PDB file of C-alpha atoms and ligand atoms in Angstrom:
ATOM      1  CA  UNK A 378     -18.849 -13.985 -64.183  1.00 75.00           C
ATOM      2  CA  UNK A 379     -20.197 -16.490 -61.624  1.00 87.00           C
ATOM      3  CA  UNK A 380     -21.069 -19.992 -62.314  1.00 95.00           C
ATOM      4  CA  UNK A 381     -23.307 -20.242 -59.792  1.00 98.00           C
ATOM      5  CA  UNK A 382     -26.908 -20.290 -61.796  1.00 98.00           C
ATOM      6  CA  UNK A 383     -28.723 -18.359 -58.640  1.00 98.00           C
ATOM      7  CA  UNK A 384     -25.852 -15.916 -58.293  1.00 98.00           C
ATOM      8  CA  UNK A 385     -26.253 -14.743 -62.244  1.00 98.00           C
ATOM      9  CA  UNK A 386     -30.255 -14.279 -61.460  1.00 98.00           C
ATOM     10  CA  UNK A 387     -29.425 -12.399 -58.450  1.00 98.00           C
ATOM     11  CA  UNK A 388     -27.015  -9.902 -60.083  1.00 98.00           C
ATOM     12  CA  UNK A 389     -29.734  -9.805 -62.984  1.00 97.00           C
ATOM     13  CA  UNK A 390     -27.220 -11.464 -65.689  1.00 97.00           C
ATOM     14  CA  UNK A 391     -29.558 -14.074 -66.824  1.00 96.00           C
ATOM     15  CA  UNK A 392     -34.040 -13.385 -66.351  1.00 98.00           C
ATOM     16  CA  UNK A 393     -35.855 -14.497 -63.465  1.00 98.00           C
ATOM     17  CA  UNK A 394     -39.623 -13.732 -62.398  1.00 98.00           C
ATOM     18  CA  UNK A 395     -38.902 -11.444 -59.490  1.00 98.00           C
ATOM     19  CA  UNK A 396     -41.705 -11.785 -56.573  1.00 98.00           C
ATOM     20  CA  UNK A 397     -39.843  -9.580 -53.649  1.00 98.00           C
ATOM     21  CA  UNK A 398     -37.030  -8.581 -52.224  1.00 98.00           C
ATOM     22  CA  UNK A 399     -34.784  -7.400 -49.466  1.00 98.00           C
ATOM     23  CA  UNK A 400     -31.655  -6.072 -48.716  1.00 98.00           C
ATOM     24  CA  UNK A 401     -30.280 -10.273 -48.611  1.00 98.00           C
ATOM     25  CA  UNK A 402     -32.766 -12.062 -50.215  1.00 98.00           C
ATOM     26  CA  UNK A 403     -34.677 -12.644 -53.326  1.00 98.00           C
ATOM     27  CA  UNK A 404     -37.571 -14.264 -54.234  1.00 98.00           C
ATOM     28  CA  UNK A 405     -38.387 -15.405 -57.904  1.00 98.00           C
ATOM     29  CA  UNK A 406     -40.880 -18.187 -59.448  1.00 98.00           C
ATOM     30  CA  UNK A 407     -39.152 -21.408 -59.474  1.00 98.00           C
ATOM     31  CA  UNK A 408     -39.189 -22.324 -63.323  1.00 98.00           C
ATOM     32  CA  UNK A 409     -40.069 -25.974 -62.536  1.00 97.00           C
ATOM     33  CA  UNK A 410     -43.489 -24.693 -61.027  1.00 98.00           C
ATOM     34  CA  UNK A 411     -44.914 -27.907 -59.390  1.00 96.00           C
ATOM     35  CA  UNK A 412     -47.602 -25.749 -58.188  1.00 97.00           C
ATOM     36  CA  UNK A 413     -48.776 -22.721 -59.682  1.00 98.00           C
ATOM     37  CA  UNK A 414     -47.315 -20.049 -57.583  1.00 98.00           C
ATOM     38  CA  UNK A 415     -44.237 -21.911 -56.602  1.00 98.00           C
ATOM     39  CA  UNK A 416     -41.217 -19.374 -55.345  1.00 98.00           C
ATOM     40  CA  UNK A 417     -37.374 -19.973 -54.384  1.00 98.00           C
ATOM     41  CA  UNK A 418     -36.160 -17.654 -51.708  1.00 98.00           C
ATOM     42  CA  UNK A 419     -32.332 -17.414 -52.371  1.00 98.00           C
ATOM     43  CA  UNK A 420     -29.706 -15.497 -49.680  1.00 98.00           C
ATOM     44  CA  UNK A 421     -27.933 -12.601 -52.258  1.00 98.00           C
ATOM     45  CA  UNK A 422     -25.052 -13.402 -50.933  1.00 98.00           C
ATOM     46  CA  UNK A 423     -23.848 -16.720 -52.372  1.00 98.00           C
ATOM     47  CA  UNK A 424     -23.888 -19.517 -49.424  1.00 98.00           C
ATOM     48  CA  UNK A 425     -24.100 -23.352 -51.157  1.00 98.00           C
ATOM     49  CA  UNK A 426     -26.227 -24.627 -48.339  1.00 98.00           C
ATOM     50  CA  UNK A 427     -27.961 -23.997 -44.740  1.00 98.00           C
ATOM     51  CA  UNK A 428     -24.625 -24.530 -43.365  1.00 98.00           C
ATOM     52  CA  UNK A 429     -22.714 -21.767 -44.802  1.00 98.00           C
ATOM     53  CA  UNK A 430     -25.481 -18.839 -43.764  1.00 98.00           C
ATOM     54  CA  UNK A 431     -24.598 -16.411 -41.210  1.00 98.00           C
ATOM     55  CA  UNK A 432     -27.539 -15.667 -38.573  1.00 98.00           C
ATOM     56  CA  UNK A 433     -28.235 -12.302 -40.724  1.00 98.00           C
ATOM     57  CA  UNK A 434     -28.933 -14.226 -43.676  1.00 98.00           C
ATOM     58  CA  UNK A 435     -31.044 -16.956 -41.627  1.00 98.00           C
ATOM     59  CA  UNK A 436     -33.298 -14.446 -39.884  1.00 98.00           C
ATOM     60  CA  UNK A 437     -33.844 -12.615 -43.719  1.00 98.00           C
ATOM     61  CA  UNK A 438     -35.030 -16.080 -44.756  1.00 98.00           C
ATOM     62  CA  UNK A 439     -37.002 -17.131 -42.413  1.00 98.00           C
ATOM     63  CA  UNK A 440     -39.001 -13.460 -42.574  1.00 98.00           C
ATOM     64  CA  UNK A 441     -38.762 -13.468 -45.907  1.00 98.00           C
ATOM     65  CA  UNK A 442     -40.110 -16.978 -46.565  1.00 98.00           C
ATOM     66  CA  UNK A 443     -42.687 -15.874 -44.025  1.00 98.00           C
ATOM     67  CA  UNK A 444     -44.407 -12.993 -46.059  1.00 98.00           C
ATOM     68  CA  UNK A 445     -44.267 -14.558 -49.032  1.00 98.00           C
ATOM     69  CA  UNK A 446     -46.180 -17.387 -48.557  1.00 98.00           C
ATOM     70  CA  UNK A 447     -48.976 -14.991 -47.186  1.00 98.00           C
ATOM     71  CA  UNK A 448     -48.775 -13.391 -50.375  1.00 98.00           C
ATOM     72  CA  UNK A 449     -49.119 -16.593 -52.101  1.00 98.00           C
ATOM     73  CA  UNK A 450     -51.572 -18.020 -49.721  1.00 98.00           C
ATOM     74  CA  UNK A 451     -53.675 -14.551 -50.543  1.00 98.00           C
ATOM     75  CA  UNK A 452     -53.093 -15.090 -54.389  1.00 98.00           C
ATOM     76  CA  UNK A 453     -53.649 -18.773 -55.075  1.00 98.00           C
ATOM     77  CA  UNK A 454     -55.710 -19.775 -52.204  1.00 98.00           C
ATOM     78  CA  UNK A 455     -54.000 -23.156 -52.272  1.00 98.00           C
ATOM     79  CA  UNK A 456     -55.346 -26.097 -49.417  1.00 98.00           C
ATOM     80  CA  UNK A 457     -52.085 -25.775 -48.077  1.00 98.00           C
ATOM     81  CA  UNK A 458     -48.276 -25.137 -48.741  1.00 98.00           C
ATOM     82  CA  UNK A 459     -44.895 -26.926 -48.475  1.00 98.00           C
ATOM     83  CA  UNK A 460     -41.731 -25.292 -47.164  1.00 98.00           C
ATOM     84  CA  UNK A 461     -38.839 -27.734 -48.706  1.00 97.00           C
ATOM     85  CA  UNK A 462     -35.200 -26.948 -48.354  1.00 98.00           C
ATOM     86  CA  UNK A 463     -32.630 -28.938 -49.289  1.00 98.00           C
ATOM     87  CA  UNK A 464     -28.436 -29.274 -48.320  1.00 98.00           C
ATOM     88  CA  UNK A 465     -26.608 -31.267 -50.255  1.00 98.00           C
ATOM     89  CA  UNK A 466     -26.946 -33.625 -53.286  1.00 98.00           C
ATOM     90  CA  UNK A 467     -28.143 -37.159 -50.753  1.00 97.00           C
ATOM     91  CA  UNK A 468     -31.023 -34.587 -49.256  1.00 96.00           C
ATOM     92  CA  UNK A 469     -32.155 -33.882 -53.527  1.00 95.00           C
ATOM     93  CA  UNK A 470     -30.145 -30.494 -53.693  1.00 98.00           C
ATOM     94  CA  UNK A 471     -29.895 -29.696 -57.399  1.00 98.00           C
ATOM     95  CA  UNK A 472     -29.169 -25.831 -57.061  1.00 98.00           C
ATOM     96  CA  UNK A 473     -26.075 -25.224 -54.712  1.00 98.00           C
ATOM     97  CA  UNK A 474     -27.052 -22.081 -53.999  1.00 98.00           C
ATOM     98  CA  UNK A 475     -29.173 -21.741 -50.929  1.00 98.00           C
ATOM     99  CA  UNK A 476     -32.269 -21.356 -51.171  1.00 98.00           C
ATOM    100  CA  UNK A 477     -36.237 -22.603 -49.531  1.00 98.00           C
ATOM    101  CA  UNK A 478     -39.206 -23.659 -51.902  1.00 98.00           C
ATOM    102  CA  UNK A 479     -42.432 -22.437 -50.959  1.00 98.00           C
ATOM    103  CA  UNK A 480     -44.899 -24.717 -52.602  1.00 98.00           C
ATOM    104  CA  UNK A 481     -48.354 -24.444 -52.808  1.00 98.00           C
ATOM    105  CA  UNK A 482     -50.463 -27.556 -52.322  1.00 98.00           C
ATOM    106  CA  UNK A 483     -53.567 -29.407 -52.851  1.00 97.00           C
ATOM    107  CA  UNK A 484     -54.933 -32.699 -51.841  1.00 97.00           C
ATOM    108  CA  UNK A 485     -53.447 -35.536 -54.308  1.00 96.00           C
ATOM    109  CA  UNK A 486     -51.421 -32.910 -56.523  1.00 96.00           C
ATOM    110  CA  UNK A 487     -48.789 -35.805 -56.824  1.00 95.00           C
ATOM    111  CA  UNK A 488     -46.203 -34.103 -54.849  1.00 94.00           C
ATOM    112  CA  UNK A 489     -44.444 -36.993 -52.902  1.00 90.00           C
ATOM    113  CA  UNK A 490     -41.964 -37.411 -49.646  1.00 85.00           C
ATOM    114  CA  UNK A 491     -41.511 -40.566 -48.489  1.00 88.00           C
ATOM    115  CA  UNK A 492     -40.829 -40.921 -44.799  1.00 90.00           C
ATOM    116  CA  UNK A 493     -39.883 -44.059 -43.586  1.00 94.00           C
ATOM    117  CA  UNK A 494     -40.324 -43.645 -40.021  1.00 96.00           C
ATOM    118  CA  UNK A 495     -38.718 -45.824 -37.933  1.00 96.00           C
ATOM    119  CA  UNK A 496     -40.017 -45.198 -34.215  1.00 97.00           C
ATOM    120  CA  UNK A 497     -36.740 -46.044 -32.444  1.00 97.00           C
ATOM    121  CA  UNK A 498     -37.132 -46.660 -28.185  1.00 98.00           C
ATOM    122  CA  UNK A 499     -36.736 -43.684 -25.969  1.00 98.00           C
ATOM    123  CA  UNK A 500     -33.127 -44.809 -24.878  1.00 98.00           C
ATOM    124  CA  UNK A 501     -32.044 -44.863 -28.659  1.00 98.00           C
ATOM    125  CA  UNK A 502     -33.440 -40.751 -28.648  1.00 98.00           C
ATOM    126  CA  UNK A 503     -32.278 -39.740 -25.891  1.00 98.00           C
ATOM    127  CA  UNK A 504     -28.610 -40.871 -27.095  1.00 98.00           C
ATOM    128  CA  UNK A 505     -29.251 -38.895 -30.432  1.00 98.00           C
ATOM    129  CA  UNK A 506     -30.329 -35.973 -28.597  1.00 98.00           C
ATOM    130  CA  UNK A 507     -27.389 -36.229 -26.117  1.00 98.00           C
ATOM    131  CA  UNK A 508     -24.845 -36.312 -29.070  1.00 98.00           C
ATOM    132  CA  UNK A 509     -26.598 -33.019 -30.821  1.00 98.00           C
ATOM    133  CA  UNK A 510     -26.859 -31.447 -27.057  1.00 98.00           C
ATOM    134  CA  UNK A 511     -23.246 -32.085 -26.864  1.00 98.00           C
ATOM    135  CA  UNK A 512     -22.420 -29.438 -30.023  1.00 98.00           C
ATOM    136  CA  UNK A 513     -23.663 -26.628 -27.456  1.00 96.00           C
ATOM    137  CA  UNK A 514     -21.859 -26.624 -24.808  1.00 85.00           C
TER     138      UNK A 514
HETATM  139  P1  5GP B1380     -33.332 -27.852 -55.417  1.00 82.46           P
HETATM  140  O1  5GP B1380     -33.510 -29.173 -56.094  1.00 82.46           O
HETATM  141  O2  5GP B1380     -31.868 -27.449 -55.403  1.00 82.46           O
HETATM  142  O3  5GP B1380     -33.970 -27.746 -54.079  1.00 82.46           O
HETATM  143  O4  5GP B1380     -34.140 -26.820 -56.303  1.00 82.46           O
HETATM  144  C1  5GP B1380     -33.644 -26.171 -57.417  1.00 82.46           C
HETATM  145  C2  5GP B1380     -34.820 -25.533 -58.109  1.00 82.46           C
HETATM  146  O5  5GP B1380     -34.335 -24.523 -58.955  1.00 82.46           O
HETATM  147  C3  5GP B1380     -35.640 -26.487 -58.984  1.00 82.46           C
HETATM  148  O6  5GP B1380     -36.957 -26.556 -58.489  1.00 82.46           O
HETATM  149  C4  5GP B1380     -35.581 -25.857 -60.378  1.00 82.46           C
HETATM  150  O7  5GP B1380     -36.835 -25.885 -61.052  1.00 82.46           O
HETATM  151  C5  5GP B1380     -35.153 -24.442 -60.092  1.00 82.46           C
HETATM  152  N1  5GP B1380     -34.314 -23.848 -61.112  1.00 82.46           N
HETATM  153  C6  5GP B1380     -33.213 -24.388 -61.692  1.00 82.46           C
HETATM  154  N2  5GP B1380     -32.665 -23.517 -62.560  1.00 82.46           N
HETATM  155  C7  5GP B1380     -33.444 -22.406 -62.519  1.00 82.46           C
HETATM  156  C8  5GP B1380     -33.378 -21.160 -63.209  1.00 82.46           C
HETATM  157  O8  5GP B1380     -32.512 -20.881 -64.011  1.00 82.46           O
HETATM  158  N3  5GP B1380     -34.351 -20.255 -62.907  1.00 82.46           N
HETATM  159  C9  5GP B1380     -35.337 -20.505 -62.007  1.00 82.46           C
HETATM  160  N4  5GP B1380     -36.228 -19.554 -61.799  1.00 82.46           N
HETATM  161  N5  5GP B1380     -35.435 -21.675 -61.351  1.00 82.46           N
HETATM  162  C10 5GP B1380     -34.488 -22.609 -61.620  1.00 82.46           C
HETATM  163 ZN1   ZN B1381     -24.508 -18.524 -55.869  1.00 82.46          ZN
END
């Protein structure tokens, strides 16, 4: 048996609240619920973080995560919603199983990101972009 938590709700050892699914994802209510309405989307086919999916997996996601926040949207009627995803235990990952939160939101619902911005000069960006450009070629 799998010790991965998400893997055991995926092959339906241990309950989950089952929203939708596809042929390589799943989507079940997030039992933290910071927001009513609050899903996980999680690739059936274990992959710890965004790094490990193959582009299959990546476009499932990314539809998947699609519809169901228009379902939720349609449900809850929230003011707005969050997509958070996170890779790797510095980023907040607690669940190393990959998966995207969709979050419902409303103004002052105490749900917090700080963002220290630090608005570096254009010749500092373009050498960042120059040394992700780089990885393509
Ligand atoms: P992360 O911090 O990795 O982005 O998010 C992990 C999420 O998984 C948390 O929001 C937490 O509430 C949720 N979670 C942890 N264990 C379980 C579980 O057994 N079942 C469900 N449905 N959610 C879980
Ligand atoms: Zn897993």
């Amino acid at each position: 048996m799998s010790d991965c938590i998400f893997c055991r709700i995926i092959a339906g050892q241990i309950p989950s609240t089952r929203v939708f699914e596809d042929e390589h994802t799943l989507a079940f209510m997030d039992l933290g619920q910071v927001n009513p309405g609050h899903v996980l989307i999680a690739v059936k086919k274990h992959a710890a973080n965004l790094f490990e999916l193959d582009d299959v997996q990546a476009a499932a996601v990314a539809r998947a995560s699609t519809r169901v926040a228009r379902a939720i949207r349609d449900a809850f009627k929230p003011e707005g919603l969050s997509v958070y995803q996170a890779n790797g235990k510095a980023a907040g990952q607690t669940v190393f199983h990959y998966h995207v939160h969709l979050l419902p939101r409303h103004e002052a619902d105490g749900m917090e990101l700080t963002w220290p911005v630090k608005n570096p000069p254009r010749e500092i960006l373009e050498g960042y972009a120059e040394r992700i450009r780089k990885k393509f070629a």
